[in-house]
CSV table of C-alpha atoms and ligand atoms in Angstrom, one decimal:
chain,number,residue,atom,x,y,z
A,97,MET,CA,-5.3,-6.2,-5.3
A,98,ASN,CA,-7.8,-6.5,-2.2
A,99,ILE,CA,-10.5,-8.3,-4.1
A,100,VAL,CA,-11.9,-10.6,-1.5
A,101,LYS,CA,-11.5,-8.1,1.6
A,102,GLY,CA,-10.6,-9.6,4.9
A,103,GLN,CA,-10.0,-13.0,3.6
A,104,ASN,CA,-7.0,-13.3,1.3
A,105,GLY,CA,-3.9,-12.1,2.9
A,106,TRP,CA,-0.5,-11.8,1.2
A,107,ILE,CA,3.1,-10.7,1.6
A,108,GLU,CA,4.8,-7.6,-0.3
A,109,VAL,CA,8.7,-7.3,0.2
A,110,ILE,CA,10.4,-4.0,-0.6
A,111,CYS,CA,14.1,-4.2,-0.7
A,112,GLY,CA,17.4,-2.7,-1.6
A,113,SER,CA,20.3,-0.9,-0.8
A,114,MET,CA,20.5,2.1,1.8
A,115,PHE,CA,19.2,5.2,0.1
A,116,SER,CA,17.1,3.6,-2.5
A,117,GLY,CA,13.6,4.7,-1.2
A,118,LYS,CA,12.6,1.6,0.7
A,119,THR,CA,10.8,3.5,3.7
A,120,GLU,CA,9.5,6.0,1.2
A,121,GLU,CA,7.8,3.2,-0.8
A,122,LEU,CA,6.6,1.8,2.3
A,123,ILE,CA,5.0,5.0,3.6
A,124,ARG,CA,3.7,5.8,-0.1
A,125,ARG,CA,1.6,2.4,0.2
A,126,MET,CA,0.6,3.0,3.6
A,127,ARG,CA,-0.8,6.3,3.0
A,128,ARG,CA,-3.1,4.7,0.0
A,129,VAL,CA,-4.3,2.4,3.0
A,130,GLU,CA,-4.9,5.4,5.2
A,131,ILE,CA,-6.8,7.3,2.6
A,132,ALA,CA,-9.1,4.2,1.7
A,133,LYS,CA,-9.7,4.2,5.6
A,134,HIS,CA,-8.5,0.6,6.1
A,135,PRO,CA,-7.2,-0.3,9.7
A,136,TYR,CA,-3.1,-0.4,9.8
A,137,GLN,CA,-0.4,-0.8,12.0
A,138,ILE,CA,3.4,-0.1,11.3
A,139,PHE,CA,6.3,-1.7,13.2
A,140,LYS,CA,9.8,-1.4,13.6
A,141,PRO,CA,12.5,-2.9,15.5
A,142,THR,CA,13.7,-1.1,18.7
A,143,ILE,CA,17.4,-1.2,17.5
A,144,ASP,CA,16.9,1.3,14.9
A,145,ASN,CA,17.2,4.5,17.0
A,146,ARG,CA,17.6,7.0,14.4
A,147,TYR,CA,15.2,10.0,14.1
A,148,HIS,CA,12.2,9.1,16.3
A,149,HIS,CA,10.9,6.3,18.4
A,150,GLN,CA,7.1,6.8,17.3
A,151,TYR,CA,7.6,7.1,13.6
A,152,ILE,CA,9.2,5.6,10.4
A,153,VAL,CA,11.3,8.2,8.8
A,154,SER,CA,12.7,8.0,5.1
A,155,HIS,CA,15.9,9.8,4.4
A,156,ASN,CA,13.9,12.5,2.9
A,157,LYS,CA,11.9,12.9,6.3
A,158,SER,CA,8.5,11.8,5.4
A,159,LYS,CA,7.2,10.0,8.1
A,160,LEU,CA,4.4,7.7,9.7
A,161,ASN,CA,3.4,6.7,13.1
A,162,SER,CA,4.7,3.5,13.9
A,163,THR,CA,5.2,1.0,17.2
A,164,GLN,CA,8.7,-0.2,18.2
A,165,VAL,CA,9.0,-3.8,19.0
A,166,ASP,CA,11.9,-5.8,20.6
A,167,ASN,CA,11.4,-9.0,18.3
A,168,SER,CA,9.0,-11.0,16.1
A,169,ARG,CA,6.9,-12.6,18.7
A,170,GLN,CA,6.2,-9.3,20.2
A,171,LEU,CA,5.1,-7.8,16.8
A,172,TYR,CA,2.7,-10.7,16.3
A,173,GLU,CA,1.4,-10.1,19.8
A,174,GLN,CA,0.6,-6.5,19.1
A,175,VAL,CA,-1.1,-6.8,15.9
A,176,LYS,CA,-5.0,-6.2,16.5
A,177,LYS,CA,-7.6,-8.5,15.3
A,178,GLU,CA,-9.1,-5.5,13.1
A,179,THR,CA,-5.9,-4.7,11.4
A,180,GLU,CA,-6.2,-5.2,7.7
A,181,VAL,CA,-2.6,-4.2,6.6
A,182,VAL,CA,0.6,-4.6,8.7
A,183,GLY,CA,3.5,-2.6,7.8
A,184,ILE,CA,7.2,-3.6,8.9
A,185,ASP,CA,10.1,-1.4,8.2
A,186,GLU,CA,14.1,-2.2,9.0
A,187,ALA,CA,13.0,-5.8,8.7
A,188,GLN,CA,16.6,-6.9,8.6
A,189,PHE,CA,17.1,-6.2,12.1
A,190,PHE,CA,14.4,-8.7,13.2
A,191,ASP,CA,15.1,-12.3,14.3
A,192,GLY,CA,14.5,-15.1,11.8
A,193,GLY,CA,11.0,-15.8,13.6
A,194,LEU,CA,9.8,-12.7,11.3
A,195,VAL,CA,9.2,-15.0,8.4
A,196,GLU,CA,6.8,-17.3,10.4
A,197,VAL,CA,5.1,-14.3,11.8
A,198,CYS,CA,4.5,-12.6,8.5
A,199,HIS,CA,3.1,-15.9,7.0
A,200,LYS,CA,0.8,-16.2,10.0
A,201,LEU,CA,-0.5,-12.6,9.4
A,202,ALA,CA,-1.0,-13.4,5.7
A,203,ASP,CA,-2.8,-16.7,6.4
A,204,GLU,CA,-5.1,-14.6,9.0
A,205,GLY,CA,-6.2,-12.5,5.8
A,206,LYS,CA,-3.9,-9.5,6.3
A,207,ARG,CA,-1.8,-7.8,3.7
A,208,VAL,CA,1.8,-7.8,5.0
A,209,ILE,CA,4.1,-5.3,3.6
A,210,VAL,CA,7.8,-5.7,4.7
A,211,ALA,CA,10.7,-3.3,3.7
A,212,GLY,CA,14.6,-3.9,4.5
A,213,LEU,CA,18.0,-4.3,3.4
A,214,ASP,CA,18.5,-7.3,1.2
A,215,GLN,CA,22.5,-7.2,1.3
A,216,ASP,CA,24.6,-6.4,4.2
A,217,TYR,CA,27.7,-4.1,4.0
A,218,ARG,CA,29.9,-7.2,2.9
A,219,GLY,CA,27.1,-7.6,-0.4
A,220,LYS,CA,26.2,-10.8,1.6
A,221,PRO,CA,22.2,-11.7,2.1
A,222,PHE,CA,21.1,-10.0,5.1
A,223,HIS,CA,18.6,-12.5,7.1
A,224,PRO,CA,15.8,-12.7,7.2
A,225,ILE,CA,15.0,-10.9,4.1
A,226,PRO,CA,16.1,-13.7,1.6
A,227,GLU,CA,13.8,-16.3,3.4
A,228,LEU,CA,11.0,-13.5,2.8
A,229,LEU,CA,12.0,-12.8,-0.9
A,230,ALA,CA,11.5,-16.6,-1.6
A,231,THR,CA,8.2,-16.9,0.2
A,232,ALA,CA,6.4,-13.6,-0.6
A,233,GLU,CA,3.8,-12.8,-3.3
A,234,TYR,CA,5.2,-9.7,-4.5
A,235,ILE,CA,8.7,-8.3,-4.5
A,236,THR,CA,10.0,-4.8,-5.3
A,237,LYS,CA,13.8,-4.1,-5.6
A,238,THR,CA,14.4,-0.5,-5.4
A,239,LEU,CA,17.7,1.0,-6.6
A,240,ALA,CA,19.8,4.0,-5.3
A,241,ILE,CA,22.4,6.2,-7.5
A,242,CYS,CA,25.9,5.3,-7.0
A,243,MET,CA,27.4,8.0,-4.9
A,244,GLN,CA,30.8,7.4,-6.9
A,245,CYS,CA,29.7,7.2,-10.5
A,246,GLY,CA,25.9,7.9,-10.7
A,247,ASN,CA,25.1,4.3,-12.0
A,248,PRO,CA,22.2,2.3,-10.4
A,249,ALA,CA,23.1,1.0,-7.1
A,250,ASN,CA,22.1,-2.0,-5.4
A,251,ARG,CA,24.6,-2.4,-2.6
A,252,THR,CA,25.8,-0.4,0.3
A,253,GLN,CA,29.6,0.4,1.2
A,254,ARG,CA,30.4,0.9,4.7
A,255,LEU,CA,32.9,3.7,5.0
A,256,ILE,CA,34.4,2.8,8.3
A,257,ASP,CA,36.4,-0.3,9.1
A,258,ARG,CA,34.2,-2.4,11.7
A,259,ASP,CA,32.9,-5.9,11.1
A,260,GLU,CA,29.9,-6.1,13.2
A,261,GLU,CA,27.1,-6.9,10.8
A,262,ILE,CA,24.6,-4.5,12.4
A,263,ILE,CA,25.7,-0.8,12.9
A,264,VAL,CA,23.0,1.6,12.9
A,265,GLY,CA,24.0,4.9,10.7
A,266,GLU,CA,23.4,7.3,7.7
A,267,LYS,CA,25.5,9.0,5.2
A,268,ASP,CA,28.2,9.6,7.6
A,269,ILE,CA,29.3,5.8,7.6
A,270,TYR,CA,27.2,4.3,4.6
A,271,GLU,CA,27.2,5.0,0.7
A,272,ALA,CA,25.2,3.6,-2.3
A,273,ARG,CA,27.4,1.8,-4.8
A,274,CYS,CA,26.8,0.0,-8.0
A,275,ARG,CA,28.5,-3.2,-8.8
A,276,LYS,CA,31.7,-1.6,-10.3
A,277,CYS,CA,32.4,0.7,-7.3
A,278,PHE,CA,31.4,-1.5,-4.2
A,279,SER,CA,34.6,-3.0,-2.8
A,280,PRO,CA,33.8,-5.7,-0.2
A,281,PRO,CA,35.7,-5.5,3.1
A,282,LYS,CA,38.7,-8.1,3.0
A,283,GLU,CA,37.7,-11.5,5.0
A,284,LYS,CA,39.6,-11.2,8.3
A,285,LYS,CA,41.1,-14.4,9.6
B,537,TMP,P1,17.9,2.2,5.6
B,537,TMP,O1,17.8,1.0,5.0
B,537,TMP,O2,16.5,2.5,6.1
B,537,TMP,O3,18.7,3.1,5.1
B,537,TMP,O4,18.6,1.9,7.0
B,537,TMP,C1,19.5,0.7,7.0
B,537,TMP,C2,20.1,0.7,8.5
B,537,TMP,O5,20.8,-0.5,8.5
B,537,TMP,C3,21.1,1.7,8.6
B,537,TMP,O6,20.9,1.9,10.2
B,537,TMP,C4,22.5,1.1,8.7
B,537,TMP,C5,22.2,-0.1,8.8
B,537,TMP,N1,23.0,-1.3,8.4
B,537,TMP,C6,23.6,-2.5,9.1
B,537,TMP,O7,23.4,-2.5,10.4
B,537,TMP,N2,24.5,-3.4,8.6
B,537,TMP,C7,24.7,-3.1,7.2
B,537,TMP,O8,25.6,-4.0,7.0
B,537,TMP,C8,24.3,-2.1,6.4
B,537,TMP,C9,24.4,-2.1,4.9
B,537,TMP,C10,23.3,-1.2,7.0
B,538,MG,MG1,14.9,2.9,5.7
B,539,ZN,ZN1,29.5,3.2,-9.4
């Protein structure tokens, strides 16, 4: 893909429900970059306090070094000139400015790989992923397996009755569910 090296940037989005292998896929792509000895950096938002501050870690515990940033502006400021590939995990936790930052980096000739949840626990689009999906060059949707019935799952069921959009958690409070088994929370008046 990287034919005109250092000149042609683009955006790749990896999205799907929890437990669908988004971080694993990001790590897989970044390892190929590492093997090719291209300079890369990986970022994740400070809000994601699972596992370890210095790494991105998939549910199956594979990991790569990463830098934590508080917002999209800080991310942009930390990207080095020589970096050719920028990886971003848990993109749903970033502010809306992430979309512009990804495009600026791509315009500067960098390959930008963004992973994140496309839907929240209500099954609604999780910003800013929808805006990235609309404008990225490449999109990969990863599917999990429904933890109720075993069908392909693209939604995430929250198992506790709380309505903040952001609650960091794991298998204790979330399950991958298919369209049939997913039941959205009742709208509170
Ligand atoms: P994962 O996609 O790498 O499994 O992580 C998703 C994170 O997002 C996890 O910490 C739970 C959190 N989350 C929310 O904050 N709100 C939501 O609506 C959903 C579905 C997940
Ligand atoms: Mg992940
Ligand atoms: Zn199901």
